[in-house]
Coordinates of C-alpha atoms in Angstrom, one line a residue:
M1 CA 0.1 -0.1 0.1
K2 CA 1.4 3.5 -1.1
E3 CA 1.9 6.0 1.5
K4 CA -0.8 8.3 2.5
G5 CA -0.6 11.9 2.8
K6 CA 1.8 12.7 -0.1
A7 CA 0.3 15.9 -1.4
K8 CA 0.4 18.4 1.7
K9 CA 1.1 21.3 -0.6
D10 CA -1.6 24.0 -1.3
H11 CA -1.2 23.3 -5.2
D12 CA 0.0 20.3 -7.6
T13 CA 2.2 21.5 -10.8
K14 CA -0.8 22.2 -12.5
G15 CA -1.9 24.7 -9.8
I16 CA -5.0 22.6 -8.8
P17 CA -5.6 22.4 -4.7
V18 CA -4.9 19.5 -3.2
G19 CA -4.7 18.4 0.9
K20 CA -8.4 19.7 1.5
N21 CA -11.3 18.9 1.9
H22 CA -13.6 21.5 0.0
P23 CA -17.5 21.4 0.6
L24 CA -17.3 19.9 -3.2
H25 CA -15.9 16.8 -1.9
K26 CA -18.3 16.3 0.4
V27 CA -21.9 16.9 -2.0
A28 CA -20.0 14.6 -4.2
S29 CA -19.3 11.7 -1.8
R30 CA -23.1 12.1 -0.2
G31 CA -25.0 12.0 -3.9
N32 CA -26.6 15.9 -3.4
I33 CA -27.2 16.7 -7.0
R34 CA -29.4 20.0 -6.3
Q35 CA -26.5 20.8 -4.3
L36 CA -24.1 20.3 -6.2
R37 CA -25.9 21.8 -9.4
R38 CA -26.2 24.7 -7.1
L39 CA -22.5 24.9 -6.3
L40 CA -21.3 24.6 -9.7
K41 CA -23.4 26.8 -11.2
T42 CA -23.3 29.5 -8.2
D43 CA -19.7 29.5 -7.1
K44 CA -17.8 30.6 -10.2
E45 CA -14.8 30.6 -7.9
L46 CA -14.9 26.4 -8.6
L47 CA -14.2 26.5 -11.8
E48 CA -11.9 28.8 -11.9
Q49 CA -9.3 27.3 -8.8
V50 CA -10.7 24.2 -10.5
L51 CA -11.7 22.8 -7.8
L52 CA -13.7 19.9 -10.3
N53 CA -10.0 18.5 -10.0
S54 CA -9.2 19.0 -6.7
R55 CA -7.8 16.8 -4.4
D56 CA -8.8 15.3 -0.7
D57 CA -5.9 14.4 1.9
T58 CA -5.9 10.8 0.2
G59 CA -5.5 12.3 -3.4
R60 CA -9.5 11.9 -4.4
T61 CA -11.1 13.9 -7.1
P62 CA -14.9 14.8 -6.3
L63 CA -15.1 12.4 -9.2
H64 CA -13.6 10.2 -7.1
H65 CA -16.8 10.5 -3.9
A66 CA -19.0 10.6 -6.6
T67 CA -17.9 6.9 -8.3
Q68 CA -17.8 5.2 -5.4
R69 CA -21.1 7.0 -4.0
G70 CA -22.4 4.9 -7.1
S71 CA -24.0 7.8 -8.6
L72 CA -24.4 8.3 -11.9
E73 CA -26.4 11.4 -11.7
I74 CA -23.6 13.0 -10.1
V75 CA -20.6 11.6 -11.8
K76 CA -22.3 12.4 -15.4
E77 CA -22.8 16.0 -13.9
L78 CA -19.2 16.3 -12.0
V79 CA -17.9 15.1 -15.8
N80 CA -20.0 17.8 -18.1
F81 CA -18.7 20.5 -16.0
G82 CA -14.9 19.3 -16.7
A83 CA -13.8 17.0 -14.2
D84 CA -10.7 14.7 -15.4
I85 CA -11.5 11.1 -16.0
N86 CA -8.1 10.0 -15.8
A87 CA -7.2 11.5 -12.5
P88 CA -5.5 9.3 -10.3
D89 CA -5.6 9.4 -6.4
A90 CA -2.6 9.2 -3.7
T91 CA -2.2 5.2 -4.9
G92 CA -2.7 5.8 -8.9
C93 CA -6.1 4.1 -8.5
P94 CA -8.7 6.7 -11.0
P95 CA -12.1 7.3 -10.5
V96 CA -13.5 4.4 -12.6
G97 CA -11.0 1.6 -10.1
Y98 CA -14.0 3.3 -6.9
A99 CA -16.8 2.6 -9.4
R100 CA -19.0 -0.8 -8.3
A101 CA -21.9 0.0 -9.9
P102 CA -22.1 -1.6 -13.7
E103 CA -23.7 1.8 -15.4
I104 CA -20.7 4.2 -14.0
Q105 CA -18.6 1.8 -15.3
E106 CA -19.6 1.3 -19.0
Y107 CA -20.0 5.4 -18.8
F108 CA -16.1 5.7 -18.3
Y109 CA -15.6 3.3 -20.7
D110 CA -17.9 5.2 -23.5
K111 CA -16.0 8.3 -22.6
G112 CA -12.7 6.2 -23.3
V113 CA -11.5 6.2 -19.6
E114 CA -8.1 4.6 -20.3
E115 CA -8.4 0.9 -19.2
F116 CA -7.8 -0.5 -15.6
D117 CA -7.4 -3.5 -13.9
D118 CA -8.9 -3.0 -10.4
L119 CA -8.5 -6.2 -9.9
N120 CA -11.1 -8.1 -8.7
N121 CA -11.4 -11.7 -8.1
E122 CA -14.7 -13.9 -8.7
L123 CA -16.1 -13.4 -5.5
H124 CA -15.4 -10.1 -5.7
L125 CA -17.5 -10.2 -8.5
A126 CA -20.2 -12.4 -7.3
V127 CA -21.1 -10.0 -4.4
L128 CA -21.3 -7.1 -6.8
S129 CA -23.7 -9.4 -8.5
N130 CA -25.5 -10.0 -6.1
D131 CA -25.1 -13.8 -6.7
I132 CA -25.8 -16.3 -3.8
N133 CA -25.1 -19.3 -5.2
E134 CA -22.0 -18.2 -6.6
I135 CA -20.9 -16.7 -3.7
K136 CA -21.5 -20.0 -1.7
Q137 CA -19.4 -21.8 -4.3
L138 CA -16.7 -19.5 -4.1
I139 CA -16.6 -19.6 -0.2
K140 CA -16.4 -23.5 -0.5
S141 CA -13.8 -24.2 -3.0
T142 CA -11.6 -20.9 -2.2
P143 CA -12.1 -19.6 1.2
S144 CA -8.8 -17.8 0.8
M145 CA -10.6 -15.5 -1.8
M146 CA -12.6 -14.1 1.4
E147 CA -9.0 -12.6 2.1
E148 CA -8.2 -11.0 -1.0
G149 CA -8.3 -7.2 -1.9
D150 CA -9.4 -5.3 -5.2
Y151 CA -6.9 -2.3 -6.4
A152 CA -7.9 -0.3 -3.4
G153 CA -7.9 -2.4 -1.1
N154 CA -11.3 -3.8 -0.8
T155 CA -11.8 -7.7 0.2
P156 CA -15.7 -9.0 -1.0
L157 CA -16.5 -8.5 2.7
H158 CA -16.0 -4.3 2.4
L159 CA -18.0 -4.9 -1.0
A160 CA -20.6 -6.4 0.5
V161 CA -20.9 -3.7 3.5
M162 CA -20.9 -0.8 0.4
L163 CA -23.5 -2.5 -1.3
D164 CA -25.7 -3.2 1.7
H165 CA -26.5 -6.4 1.7
L166 CA -26.9 -7.5 4.8
K167 CA -27.4 -11.9 4.0
I168 CA -24.0 -11.6 1.9
V169 CA -22.2 -10.0 5.1
K170 CA -23.7 -12.7 7.4
M171 CA -22.7 -15.7 4.9
F172 CA -19.0 -14.1 5.2
C173 CA -18.9 -14.0 8.8
T174 CA -20.3 -17.1 9.2
H175 CA -17.3 -18.6 7.5
Q176 CA -15.1 -16.6 9.6
A177 CA -13.9 -13.7 7.2
N178 CA -12.0 -10.6 8.5
L179 CA -13.5 -8.5 10.3
E180 CA -10.6 -6.1 11.1
V181 CA -9.0 -6.1 7.5
Q182 CA -8.6 -3.0 7.0
N183 CA -8.2 -1.5 2.9
N184 CA -6.3 1.1 1.6
D185 CA -7.7 3.9 3.3
G186 CA -7.4 2.2 6.5
H187 CA -10.5 1.6 7.2
T188 CA -12.5 -2.1 7.7
P189 CA -15.7 -2.8 6.6
V190 CA -17.8 -1.9 9.3
F191 CA -16.8 1.9 8.5
Y192 CA -19.1 1.5 5.3
A193 CA -22.2 -0.5 7.4
N194 CA -25.5 1.2 7.5
K195 CA -26.6 0.3 11.3
E196 CA -28.9 -2.8 10.9
I197 CA -25.1 -4.3 9.6
R198 CA -22.6 -1.8 11.2
D199 CA -25.1 -3.9 15.0
F200 CA -24.6 -6.6 13.4
L201 CA -20.8 -6.6 12.8
L202 CA -20.2 -5.2 16.5
K203 CA -22.1 -8.2 17.6
S204 CA -20.2 -10.5 15.6
G205 CA -16.8 -9.2 17.1
A206 CA -16.0 -6.0 15.3
I207 CA -14.1 -3.5 16.5
D208 CA -15.8 0.1 16.0
P209 CA -12.8 1.7 14.2
Q210 CA -13.9 5.0 15.9
H211 CA -14.0 4.3 19.7
T212 CA -10.8 6.4 20.5
S213 CA -9.1 5.4 23.5
L214 CA -11.0 8.1 25.4
H215 CA -14.1 6.7 24.3
I216 CA -12.8 3.7 25.9
A217 CA -11.3 5.4 29.5
A218 CA -14.8 7.0 30.1
L219 CA -16.7 3.7 29.3
N220 CA -14.4 2.5 32.6
G221 CA -14.7 5.9 34.4
N222 CA -10.6 5.9 34.0
V223 CA -10.7 9.8 35.3
R224 CA -6.6 9.6 35.7
K225 CA -6.4 8.2 32.0
M226 CA -8.9 10.1 30.5
R227 CA -7.4 13.4 32.0
R228 CA -3.6 12.1 30.6
I229 CA -5.4 11.9 27.0
L230 CA -7.2 15.1 26.8
N231 CA -4.0 16.9 27.7
A232 CA -2.0 15.0 25.2
D233 CA -5.1 15.6 22.9
A234 CA -7.8 18.1 23.2
Q235 CA -9.3 16.9 20.4
A236 CA -10.7 13.6 21.3
L237 CA -13.1 15.7 23.4
N238 CA -16.3 15.0 21.0
A239 CA -14.7 12.9 19.2
E240 CA -17.7 10.8 17.6
D241 CA -17.7 6.6 16.9
L242 CA -19.9 5.0 14.0
S243 CA -23.0 5.9 16.2
L244 CA -22.2 9.6 16.8
N245 CA -21.8 8.5 20.6
T246 CA -19.1 10.7 22.1
P247 CA -17.3 10.3 25.6
L248 CA -19.6 12.3 27.4
H249 CA -22.2 9.2 26.5
F250 CA -19.6 7.0 27.6
A251 CA -19.0 8.6 30.5
A252 CA -23.0 9.1 31.7
L253 CA -23.3 5.5 31.3
S254 CA -20.4 4.8 33.7
G255 CA -22.1 6.2 36.2
N256 CA -19.2 8.1 37.2
L257 CA -19.9 11.6 38.0
D258 CA -16.0 12.8 38.3
A259 CA -16.0 11.3 34.5
V260 CA -18.9 13.2 33.4
K261 CA -17.5 16.4 35.3
L262 CA -13.8 16.1 34.0
L263 CA -15.5 16.1 30.2
V264 CA -17.9 19.1 30.9
E265 CA -15.4 21.1 32.9
A266 CA -13.4 20.2 29.3
G267 CA -15.9 22.0 27.4
A268 CA -17.5 18.5 26.5
E269 CA -21.1 18.8 24.5
V270 CA -23.5 18.5 26.4
N271 CA -26.3 18.2 23.9
A272 CA -24.9 16.2 21.3
Y273 CA -27.0 13.8 19.7
N274 CA -26.3 10.2 18.9
E275 CA -27.1 8.1 16.4
E276 CA -30.6 7.4 18.3
N277 CA -31.0 11.0 18.8
E278 CA -29.9 10.3 22.5
L279 CA -28.1 12.6 24.3
P280 CA -25.9 12.2 27.3
I281 CA -28.7 12.7 30.0
D282 CA -30.8 9.6 28.3
Y283 CA -27.9 7.6 29.9
T284 CA -28.3 8.6 33.5
T285 CA -32.0 7.7 34.7
Q286 CA -30.3 5.7 37.2
Q287 CA -28.5 8.3 38.0
P288 CA -30.4 10.9 39.4
E289 CA -27.0 13.2 40.7
I290 CA -25.3 13.1 36.7
R291 CA -29.1 13.3 35.9
N292 CA -29.2 17.0 37.8
Y293 CA -25.3 18.0 37.2
L294 CA -25.8 17.9 33.2
L295 CA -28.8 19.6 33.9
E296 CA -27.5 22.6 35.9
Q297 CA -24.6 22.6 33.1
G298 CA -27.6 23.4 30.5
S299 CA -28.6 19.7 29.3
V300 CA -31.8 19.7 27.4
D301 CA -33.8 17.2 29.4
P302 CA -35.4 15.0 26.8
E303 CA -38.2 14.0 28.6
C304 CA -40.3 16.4 31.1
T305 CA -42.0 19.7 30.9
E306 CA -42.9 21.7 34.1
L307 CA -46.3 20.1 33.7
H308 CA -44.5 16.6 33.3
I309 CA -42.8 16.8 36.2
A310 CA -45.6 18.3 38.3
A311 CA -48.0 14.8 37.0
S312 CA -45.0 12.3 37.6
E313 CA -45.1 13.7 41.4
G314 CA -48.6 13.9 41.7
N315 CA -48.6 18.0 42.5
L316 CA -52.2 18.3 42.2
S317 CA -51.6 22.0 43.2
K318 CA -48.7 23.1 40.7
L319 CA -50.6 20.8 38.1
E320 CA -53.4 23.6 39.1
E321 CA -51.4 26.7 38.7
I322 CA -49.9 25.8 35.1
L323 CA -53.1 24.8 33.3
D324 CA -55.3 27.9 35.0
S325 CA -52.7 30.2 33.3
N326 CA -52.2 27.4 29.7
P327 CA -55.1 25.5 29.2
E328 CA -53.6 24.3 26.0
A329 CA -50.0 22.5 27.7
I330 CA -52.5 19.8 29.0
D331 CA -51.7 17.3 25.5
E332 CA -48.3 19.1 25.2
V333 CA -46.1 16.2 24.6
D334 CA -41.9 16.1 25.1
S335 CA -39.5 14.5 22.2
R336 CA -40.7 11.1 22.9
S337 CA -44.7 12.3 22.7
N338 CA -45.4 11.1 26.4
C339 CA -47.8 13.7 27.7
G340 CA -48.6 14.7 31.7
L341 CA -51.2 12.2 31.5
Y342 CA -48.6 9.4 30.4
Y343 CA -46.5 11.0 33.5
A344 CA -49.1 10.7 36.0
A345 CA -50.3 7.3 35.1
A346 CA -46.4 5.8 34.6
H347 CA -45.8 7.0 37.8
Q348 CA -48.7 5.8 39.2
Q349 CA -50.8 8.8 40.2
R350 CA -54.0 8.5 40.3
G351 CA -54.6 11.9 42.1
A352 CA -53.5 13.2 39.0
V353 CA -54.7 11.2 36.6
K354 CA -58.0 11.8 37.7
F355 CA -57.2 15.6 37.8
L356 CA -55.9 15.7 34.3
L357 CA -58.8 14.0 33.4
D358 CA -61.4 15.9 34.8
R359 CA -59.1 19.1 33.2
G360 CA -60.0 17.3 29.9
A361 CA -56.4 14.9 29.1
S362 CA -56.9 13.2 25.9
I363 CA -57.0 9.9 27.7
D364 CA -56.4 8.1 23.7
L365 CA -52.8 9.5 23.4
I366 CA -50.1 7.0 22.6
N367 CA -46.6 7.7 22.1
E368 CA -43.8 7.4 20.2
H369 CA -43.1 4.2 21.2
Q370 CA -46.6 3.0 20.4
I371 CA -47.6 3.1 24.0
N372 CA -51.2 3.6 25.5
M373 CA -52.1 4.9 28.8
V374 CA -53.7 1.5 29.8
E375 CA -50.2 0.5 29.0
A376 CA -48.2 3.1 30.9
A377 CA -50.3 2.3 33.9
K378 CA -49.2 -1.7 34.4
E379 CA -46.2 -2.5 36.0
D380 CA -44.0 -5.2 34.6
G381 CA -46.3 -5.9 31.8
Q382 CA -48.9 -6.2 34.5
H383 CA -52.3 -4.5 35.4
T384 CA -52.3 -2.4 38.3
P385 CA -55.3 -0.5 39.6
L386 CA -54.9 2.4 38.1
S387 CA -54.3 0.4 34.7
K388 CA -57.4 -1.0 35.0
Y389 CA -59.3 2.6 35.5
I390 CA -57.8 4.2 33.1
Q391 CA -59.0 0.8 30.8
N392 CA -62.6 1.2 32.5
K393 CA -62.5 4.4 31.1
I394 CA -61.2 4.5 27.6
K395 CA -63.9 1.1 27.5
L396 CA -66.7 1.7 25.3
S397 CA -70.4 -0.1 27.3
K398 CA -71.6 -3.3 26.3
D399 CA -74.6 -1.1 24.9
K400 CA -72.4 1.0 22.6
L401 CA -70.3 -2.7 21.4
D402 CA -73.4 -3.9 20.7
Q403 CA -74.8 -1.0 18.8
I404 CA -72.1 -1.5 16.4
Y405 CA -71.7 -4.9 16.2
N406 CA -75.4 -5.1 14.7
K407 CA -74.7 -2.0 12.6
V408 CA -71.7 -3.1 11.3
E409 CA -73.2 -6.8 10.2
T410 CA -76.0 -5.1 8.5
L411 CA -73.3 -3.1 6.9
L412 CA -71.3 -6.1 6.2
K413 CA -74.2 -8.1 5.1
E414 CA -75.0 -5.9 2.4
A415 CA -72.0 -5.6 1.1
L416 CA -71.2 -9.2 0.6
I417 CA -74.7 -9.6 -1.5
K418 CA -72.8 -7.3 -4.0
A419 CA -69.7 -8.8 -4.0
R420 CA -71.1 -11.8 -5.1
A421 CA -73.9 -10.2 -7.7
E422 CA -70.5 -8.3 -9.2
N423 CA -68.7 -11.9 -9.1
K424 CA -66.2 -10.2 -6.7
K425 CA -64.2 -10.8 -3.5
L426 CA -65.2 -8.6 -0.3
L427 CA -62.2 -7.0 1.2
I428 CA -62.8 -4.7 4.3
V429 CA -59.8 -2.2 4.9
L430 CA -59.6 -0.7 7.9
G431 CA -57.7 2.5 8.3
E432 CA -56.7 3.4 11.6
T433 CA -54.2 4.8 14.5
H434 CA -52.3 2.0 16.0
H435 CA -52.4 0.5 19.6
T436 CA -55.1 3.0 21.0
C437 CA -58.0 1.4 22.9
K438 CA -60.6 2.7 21.7
I439 CA -60.0 1.4 18.3
A440 CA -58.8 -1.6 19.5
Q441 CA -62.4 -2.4 20.4
I442 CA -64.3 -1.4 17.4
E443 CA -61.7 -3.4 15.7
R444 CA -62.3 -6.5 17.4
I445 CA -66.4 -6.3 16.8
I446 CA -65.4 -5.7 13.0
F447 CA -63.5 -8.9 13.3
K448 CA -66.8 -10.6 15.2
A449 CA -69.2 -9.5 12.4
A450 CA -66.5 -10.4 9.6
V451 CA -65.6 -14.0 11.3
N452 CA -69.7 -14.6 11.3
L453 CA -70.2 -14.1 8.0
G454 CA -67.3 -16.3 6.7
I455 CA -64.7 -13.9 6.1
T456 CA -61.9 -15.4 8.1
T457 CA -58.6 -13.8 6.5
L458 CA -57.1 -10.7 8.4
L459 CA -53.9 -8.9 6.5
G460 CA -52.0 -7.1 7.9
E461 CA -48.8 -4.9 8.4
Y462 CA -46.6 -7.1 9.7
G463 CA -44.5 -9.8 9.1
E464 CA -45.6 -13.2 8.6
D465 CA -43.1 -14.8 11.3
E466 CA -43.8 -12.3 13.7
E467 CA -46.9 -10.2 15.2
H468 CA -44.8 -7.1 16.0
G469 CA -46.8 -6.8 19.2
W470 CA -50.4 -6.1 17.6
P471 CA -52.8 -7.6 20.6
E472 CA -55.9 -7.3 18.0
I473 CA -54.2 -9.6 15.7
T474 CA -53.2 -12.0 18.1
F475 CA -57.2 -12.0 19.3
A476 CA -58.1 -11.9 15.6
K477 CA -55.8 -15.4 15.2
K478 CA -55.8 -17.2 18.7
V479 CA -59.5 -16.1 19.9
L480 CA -61.4 -15.5 16.6
G481 CA -59.3 -18.4 14.6
M482 CA -58.9 -16.2 11.4
E483 CA -56.1 -16.9 9.0
T484 CA -53.3 -14.2 9.9
I485 CA -51.3 -13.0 6.7
G486 CA -48.4 -10.6 6.3
V487 CA -48.7 -8.4 3.3
D488 CA -46.5 -5.8 4.4
N489 CA -43.0 -7.0 5.8
H490 CA -41.8 -3.5 5.3
I491 CA -39.8 -4.1 8.6
D492 CA -37.4 -6.2 6.2
K493 CA -38.1 -4.3 3.6
E494 CA -38.1 -0.7 3.9
R495 CA -35.7 1.4 5.3
D496 CA -37.6 4.6 5.8
P497 CA -41.3 3.0 6.1
C498 CA -43.0 6.1 7.0
S499 CA -41.8 8.2 4.0
K500 CA -43.9 9.2 1.4
R501 CA -41.9 6.9 -0.7
G502 CA -42.5 3.9 1.9
I503 CA -45.8 4.5 2.0
K504 CA -46.4 4.4 -1.7
N505 CA -43.8 1.0 -1.9
R506 CA -46.2 -0.8 0.9
N507 CA -49.4 0.3 -1.0
I508 CA -48.3 -1.2 -4.2
M509 CA -47.1 -4.2 -2.4
M510 CA -50.3 -4.6 0.2
A511 CA -52.5 -4.2 -3.1
K512 CA -50.7 -7.2 -4.9
E513 CA -50.3 -9.1 -2.3
A514 CA -54.0 -9.1 -1.6
S515 CA -54.4 -9.6 -5.3
R516 CA -52.4 -12.5 -5.2
I517 CA -53.9 -14.1 -1.8
N518 CA -57.6 -13.2 -3.6
K519 CA -59.8 -14.2 -0.8
D520 CA -62.4 -12.3 1.0
A521 CA -60.6 -10.8 3.9
V522 CA -59.9 -7.5 6.2
L523 CA -57.2 -5.6 5.5
L524 CA -55.6 -3.6 8.2
V525 CA -53.4 -0.5 7.9
G526 CA -52.6 3.1 9.0
S527 CA -54.9 5.5 7.8
D528 CA -52.1 6.9 5.9
H529 CA -52.6 4.1 3.7
L530 CA -55.7 4.6 2.6
K531 CA -55.2 7.5 0.4
G532 CA -52.9 5.2 -1.7
L533 CA -55.1 2.1 -1.5
L534 CA -58.2 3.8 -2.5
I535 CA -57.0 6.8 -4.9
E536 CA -54.4 6.8 -6.3
K537 CA -53.5 4.5 -9.1
R538 CA -50.5 2.5 -8.8
E539 CA -51.0 1.9 -5.5
Q540 CA -54.4 1.4 -5.9
I541 CA -56.5 -2.1 -4.8
N542 CA -57.8 -4.0 -8.1
S543 CA -61.7 -2.5 -8.1
D544 CA -62.1 -5.6 -10.5
Q545 CA -61.5 -8.3 -8.0
F546 CA -62.9 -6.7 -5.1
H547 CA -66.0 -4.9 -3.9
V548 CA -64.0 -2.7 -1.2
V549 CA -65.8 -1.3 1.9
P550 CA -63.4 1.3 3.4
I551 CA -63.4 2.3 6.7
N552 CA -61.0 5.0 8.6
L553 CA -61.1 4.2 12.7
S554 CA -58.8 7.1 13.2
S555 CA -61.6 9.6 14.0
V556 CA -62.1 7.6 16.9
V557 CA -58.7 9.3 18.7
P558 CA -57.5 12.8 19.1
C559 CA -54.5 14.1 17.8
A560 CA -51.5 14.6 20.4
S561 CA -50.4 18.7 20.2
G562 CA -47.2 19.0 18.1
Q563 CA -47.5 15.6 16.7
L564 CA -50.0 16.6 13.4
N565 CA -47.7 15.1 11.2
S566 CA -46.6 11.9 13.1
F567 CA -47.0 8.3 11.1
Q568 CA -49.2 7.1 14.2
F569 CA -51.2 10.7 15.0
D570 CA -53.0 11.1 11.6
A571 CA -56.8 12.1 13.2
E572 CA -56.8 16.1 13.8
N573 CA -58.6 15.7 10.3
V574 CA -59.6 12.5 9.0
L575 CA -59.9 12.0 5.4
Q576 CA -63.1 9.9 4.5
Y577 CA -63.8 8.2 1.6
E578 CA -66.7 6.7 -0.2
H579 CA -65.1 4.3 -2.8
I580 CA -61.8 4.2 -4.6
G581 CA -61.3 6.5 -7.4
G582 CA -62.9 9.0 -5.6
E583 CA -62.1 12.2 -3.4
P584 CA -61.6 11.6 -0.1
R585 CA -63.7 14.3 2.1
I586 CA -61.9 16.2 5.0
E587 CA -64.0 15.8 8.7
K588 CA -62.6 18.0 11.3
M589 CA -62.6 16.2 14.9
D590 CA -64.3 19.2 16.5
S591 CA -67.3 19.9 13.7
T592 CA -71.0 19.4 14.9
E593 CA -72.6 20.5 11.9
E594 CA -72.3 17.7 9.4
E595 CA -73.1 14.8 11.8
E596 CA -76.4 17.1 12.8
E597 CA -76.9 16.5 9.3
E598 CA -76.3 13.6 9.0
T599 CA -78.8 11.6 11.9
E600 CA -80.8 12.4 14.0
M601 CA -79.7 12.1 17.8
S602 CA -81.8 10.5 20.4
D603 CA -81.5 12.2 23.9
A604 CA -79.8 9.3 25.7
E605 CA -77.2 10.0 23.1
E606 CA -76.8 13.6 23.1
S607 CA -76.1 13.7 26.6
Q608 CA -73.1 11.7 26.7
E609 CA -69.8 13.3 26.2
Q610 CA -68.2 10.8 23.5
D611 CA -70.1 8.8 21.0
I612 CA -69.0 6.6 18.5
R613 CA -71.7 6.2 15.1
F614 CA -71.0 3.8 12.8
E615 CA -73.9 4.8 9.7
P616 CA -74.3 2.7 6.2
N617 CA -75.3 5.7 3.3
D618 CA -78.1 4.1 2.2
S619 CA -78.6 6.9 -0.3
E620 CA -79.0 5.2 -4.1
E621 CA -79.2 9.5 -5.6
E622 CA -75.8 9.9 -7.6
S623 CA -73.9 12.6 -5.0
E624 CA -71.7 15.3 -7.2
D625 CA -69.3 13.4 -5.8
A626 CA -70.2 10.1 -7.5
P627 CA -67.8 7.9 -9.0
P628 CA -67.1 7.5 -12.8
P629 CA -68.7 4.7 -14.4
G630 CA -66.9 1.1 -14.1
S631 CA -65.1 2.9 -10.7
F632 CA -66.3 1.1 -7.5
L633 CA -68.9 2.6 -5.0
A634 CA -68.8 1.6 -1.8
K635 CA -72.8 1.5 -0.8
G636 CA -72.5 1.5 3.3
T637 CA -69.4 3.0 3.7
I638 CA -68.4 3.1 7.7
K639 CA -67.7 7.0 8.5
C640 CA -66.3 7.0 12.3
T641 CA -67.0 10.9 14.5
L642 CA -66.1 11.7 18.0
F643 CA -68.5 14.3 19.3

């Protein structure tokens, strides 16, 4: 391996800047095409100083970085602006030597790049092709190939990690591949890993290459060694490992107050977030002395507001004072979506729970970990008197559930008759806010009505091998005997399942799987999937195959303050759908005008603070929102309204 860092001058013999990491290098490495174009078009100095071909401290140009990133769009943009396709790095490797994507290699050779032998062996090529069978055969026949590097020193394991091939990484680890082998840049495979692969490699024995001696000393609470390290290298103070943990994170985890104080007094950042969005103070839940010290030093307390503290302590006079001056604070949430009622429940403060409920606290809210108030009030997963009290407060009465069942059964009978008349399967699409008690009750009623009509299949957003803690699915499977089928295994297949792109991809998957299964069924999804499944053409359920009854249950629960855009809180403005291909209607939570027009309520119903209405749409007349000929109209769409 050639010695690095040869180019230490400001410019080489051609006047090209070297030895500096310019923003252009970072943009090219990140693959951000918009930012790249903005830099190239607006920063004329870039071109004047020939920064397109500038080299970082390893001799690589922005084109090297873009090529290694695997972004053909960035590569083309740089070449079009004049980047040198044959520029060698400090080891003599041109950009094409970093190309792992076949389309980028082909692009370079079409541009007339000089021939380059990248020294890939057969196992490298099998990894690049994601050829599992070939990899198995090569490992068996020639295991030594696992240790061979290409021109950049990358072993097949390096490549598998770079390409996010977890299955291949696991194969190499099973066959004892060297986890600590370094490439020409001095990086081991774990350096290039995404979080999932990194966690696997670290559990398999890989060493985090960015763990400094200060990290280790801080974790061990070795104050003397920490002081020596800081005296020799002040830059180590806020060094981050691959998970973005600083030495202060480790010191807080160690429980050693002196270690924490040493770092803070030396200037450590107390509000540094790691990859899991955790602060050093998050590691002090069992260390109140360290926690208080960090708060005194300006640490953000991610867990509680003034109201949260009062609720957790059962301080009723303080709660009254806060809410008298700021009534809107009652449902305010912390960074984990915990509200004051959650804190009172979790700390078994029955008086505070009653007080907050009397003042109008929302009992249906759940936090970002999908924990509702009943679960919060349990201890070690077991019911407490307080959890039972909250559950009884949330529960709908037996009479109300019976009313719901009768209306649902009538609706589904009519829908099933219509489906059979059209020679279609019946698909009941339930849009919900996950893990809310009230919705769970209604879902169970719908499941029972479906089973009694012979609809015994439940399609859900979960893996076939694991139910991911959905009690409703467990109930359907174990109590009602429904066949439960996972049609959205996004935990394995989507990196960002709740993004717009992730939702779309999952909708396409669910619609295809429902068509493949081709049974009368209930499809259980989050309400934010409804628009795609019912409206968007590419994501839409096949209306030629299914008679669909869409039911949006999310209006049963309120929305947490500050969480209007979060995945689980989608009920502030509830979209109700009448049919596939139709336009959604927005129903606001507090609106009563539409509700009064839709039905006449009895005196008993009017006296209730909360009521849930399921009303079939019996109108035979065409409305302005009627679907076009050939599209599906779910006659009897259920509309759920909280009032």
